[in-house]
Every structure is written in C-alpha cells, then in structure tokens.
Amino acid sequence: MSVQREFHTKWGMVIDLDKCTGCGACMVACQVENNIAPTPDASDMTRVLTWMLVYKLENKQKFPNYDVAYLPRPCMQCENPSCVPVCPVVATTKDEEGGIVSQIYPRCIGCRYCMAACPYHVRYFNWFDPQWPAGMEKTLTPFSSTRPRGVVEKCHFCHHRFMAAKEKARATGGEPMKLAEDAYIPACVEACPTGALIFGNLKDPTHQVAKLSHSKNAKRLLERLGGKPQVYYMSKRQWVLDMLDNDLGDGSHGGVTGGGNHG
C-alpha cells in the first residue's frame, strides 16, 4: 500500500459534463501535444493509445426522456494511486510537488502491473514502435519524447508545460511554485471549445478549480474506491452524477464492491 503524500500545490481538473459536446478536440490535442503516433490499425481498440478518451453516457430512457452526456477521461492523478506501489522498478511515482503521477519510460519494463491496478483504465501498453506516415512526422513537437514499444504510457497533465511555466516564472522574476492560474494549462484544456475543462491548483482558493471542486454538483469518478482522484466532474443532472459511481440503476454498482487503495 502506498503512503499518501501531501503537496503545497495539487494540480487538478474539473470537467463540466453539461458543457462537453463530445467533439473530441481534447483527444486530438493530447495526441498532437504528446507525440502519440497513429496506430497501425485504429479499429483494434485493444492496441490504440488514447491518453485522453471521451466516453458516451446514456440514461437508457426512451424518447422524449432520452438523455446523453460525454465524459472525457484523462489520468485521474490520484492522491492515493494504486498504480504506484505495484510497480517493481519505480517507473511510476507520485513524489513531485504538484501531485502529478509520473511515468518514467526508460525504467518501465512493460510488466503492466500498473495497468491491472488502475480501475480507470488510463494506462496503455505500447505495442508498436512509433511511426508516422510520410509527411506527418512534421507534426512532431520537441517538447515530448516519443516512447518505444514495450512500455506503458499515460497522461501526465502535459508535464512539460508545467516545467516550461516554471522556467518562464524564474526568467521573469516570478515564483515557479506559485504559478498564476493560466500559466500552466494542459493541451486538452486549451483546446476545449466549450470551456468544459478547467485546470489549476486545487489548493489555491483563488483558482477556479478549487472553487468548483467544492460545488454540490461536483463528484469524483468511483470515489468510493479511495483513490482520491485530482480530477472532478460536474453536472446538474443527477443521473450523470450517479453514473460516476457506475450505478446500474438498481442500487448496484457494476459488480465493483468495497473500498481500498485504487487509483
């Protein structure tokens, strides 16, 4: 079992499910920003890499009561992550100020214990060496390294942007550990056309995420598991909030029971 650490800065995200239209702009932005190569066969969902994935939720009612919502799912960056203690080579850690769960690719041996431990399915095994079709290699950015096959990949809240924001703060005489609300924004948040994704320091009461995370309409995914995600979801629709617990509508929860050390 991991030992939960507290940080002065805790980067988090609030996702307003009533604003998300499921357009997928966040997914595309993530792919481009982090140099995620096109999958040879995108129809094989067991082999694709999607650090950010948008799920479709339905209330299972018939017209005119039918309703739908879209749920973007990055890594939850759990305060108490179950993926960290199972890694035999310390390739994934949560020890940096900011509370982002890291993935250190040169250490990863591809055992996939972390994938089995994560209840949110946010980790992906890289089955292929990254290859871009002719011409598309020009889309590669210098800010994120490509990963070889045989390692596990995941969202890290565009950590390179965090590093760049701290460098800019140092260069301009600012406080690198007291960044302004808009100084560090992941690519998915920046690309969202409806403003459904909000990012900031959950421990800074002046940041919008800190306020929204305490809203009566805010809830964390599978919160009962005890991982304490740093990603919150908001909705004014009760059936949407119930779905965050994997509620099946009859009081049961999709076969998932009990608490524990998940993340």
mmCIF file of C-alpha atoms in Angstrom, residues 15 17 57 70-72 76 120 217-225 231-235 237-247 253:
data_model
loop_
_atom_site.group_PDB
_atom_site.id
_atom_site.type_symbol
_atom_site.label_atom_id
_atom_site.label_comp_id
_atom_site.label_asym_id
_atom_site.label_seq_id
_atom_site.Cartn_x
_atom_site.Cartn_y
_atom_site.Cartn_z
ATOM 1 C CA ILE A 15 -14.737 18.731 -16.156
ATOM 2 C CA LEU A 17 -20.151 17.303 -18.258
ATOM 3 C CA LEU A 57 -23.081 8.075 -21.260
ATOM 4 C CA TYR A 70 -19.968 12.809 -22.724
ATOM 5 C CA LEU A 71 -17.229 12.045 -20.224
ATOM 6 C CA PRO A 72 -13.620 12.986 -21.075
ATOM 7 C CA MET A 76 -7.097 10.820 -12.559
ATOM 8 C CA TYR A 120 -9.849 3.832 -14.525
ATOM 9 C CA ASN A 217 -22.616 19.342 -8.348
ATOM 10 C CA ALA A 218 -19.016 18.095 -8.302
ATOM 11 C CA LYS A 219 -18.045 14.484 -7.808
ATOM 12 C CA ARG A 220 -15.080 12.231 -8.430
ATOM 13 C CA LEU A 221 -15.151 9.054 -10.514
ATOM 14 C CA LEU A 222 -15.604 5.859 -8.453
ATOM 15 C CA GLU A 223 -14.871 7.910 -5.358
ATOM 16 C CA ARG A 224 -15.745 5.044 -3.020
ATOM 17 C CA LEU A 225 -12.594 3.180 -4.081
ATOM 18 C CA VAL A 231 -9.998 15.124 -11.460
ATOM 19 C CA TYR A 232 -13.549 16.196 -10.625
ATOM 20 C CA TYR A 233 -16.678 16.001 -12.743
ATOM 21 C CA MET A 234 -19.610 18.404 -12.595
ATOM 22 C CA SER A 235 -23.208 18.061 -13.713
ATOM 23 C CA ARG A 237 -28.154 16.119 -13.877
ATOM 24 C CA GLN A 238 -28.465 13.541 -11.110
ATOM 25 C CA TRP A 239 -28.383 10.544 -13.426
ATOM 26 C CA VAL A 240 -24.993 11.723 -14.720
ATOM 27 C CA LEU A 241 -23.617 12.018 -11.183
ATOM 28 C CA ASP A 242 -24.978 8.544 -10.397
ATOM 29 C CA MET A 243 -23.143 7.149 -13.420
ATOM 30 C CA LEU A 244 -19.854 8.311 -11.915
ATOM 31 C CA ASP A 245 -20.354 5.593 -9.311
ATOM 32 C CA ASN A 246 -21.052 3.079 -12.090
ATOM 33 C CA ASP A 247 -24.598 2.946 -10.739
ATOM 34 C CA HIS A 253 -22.504 -0.720 -8.877
#
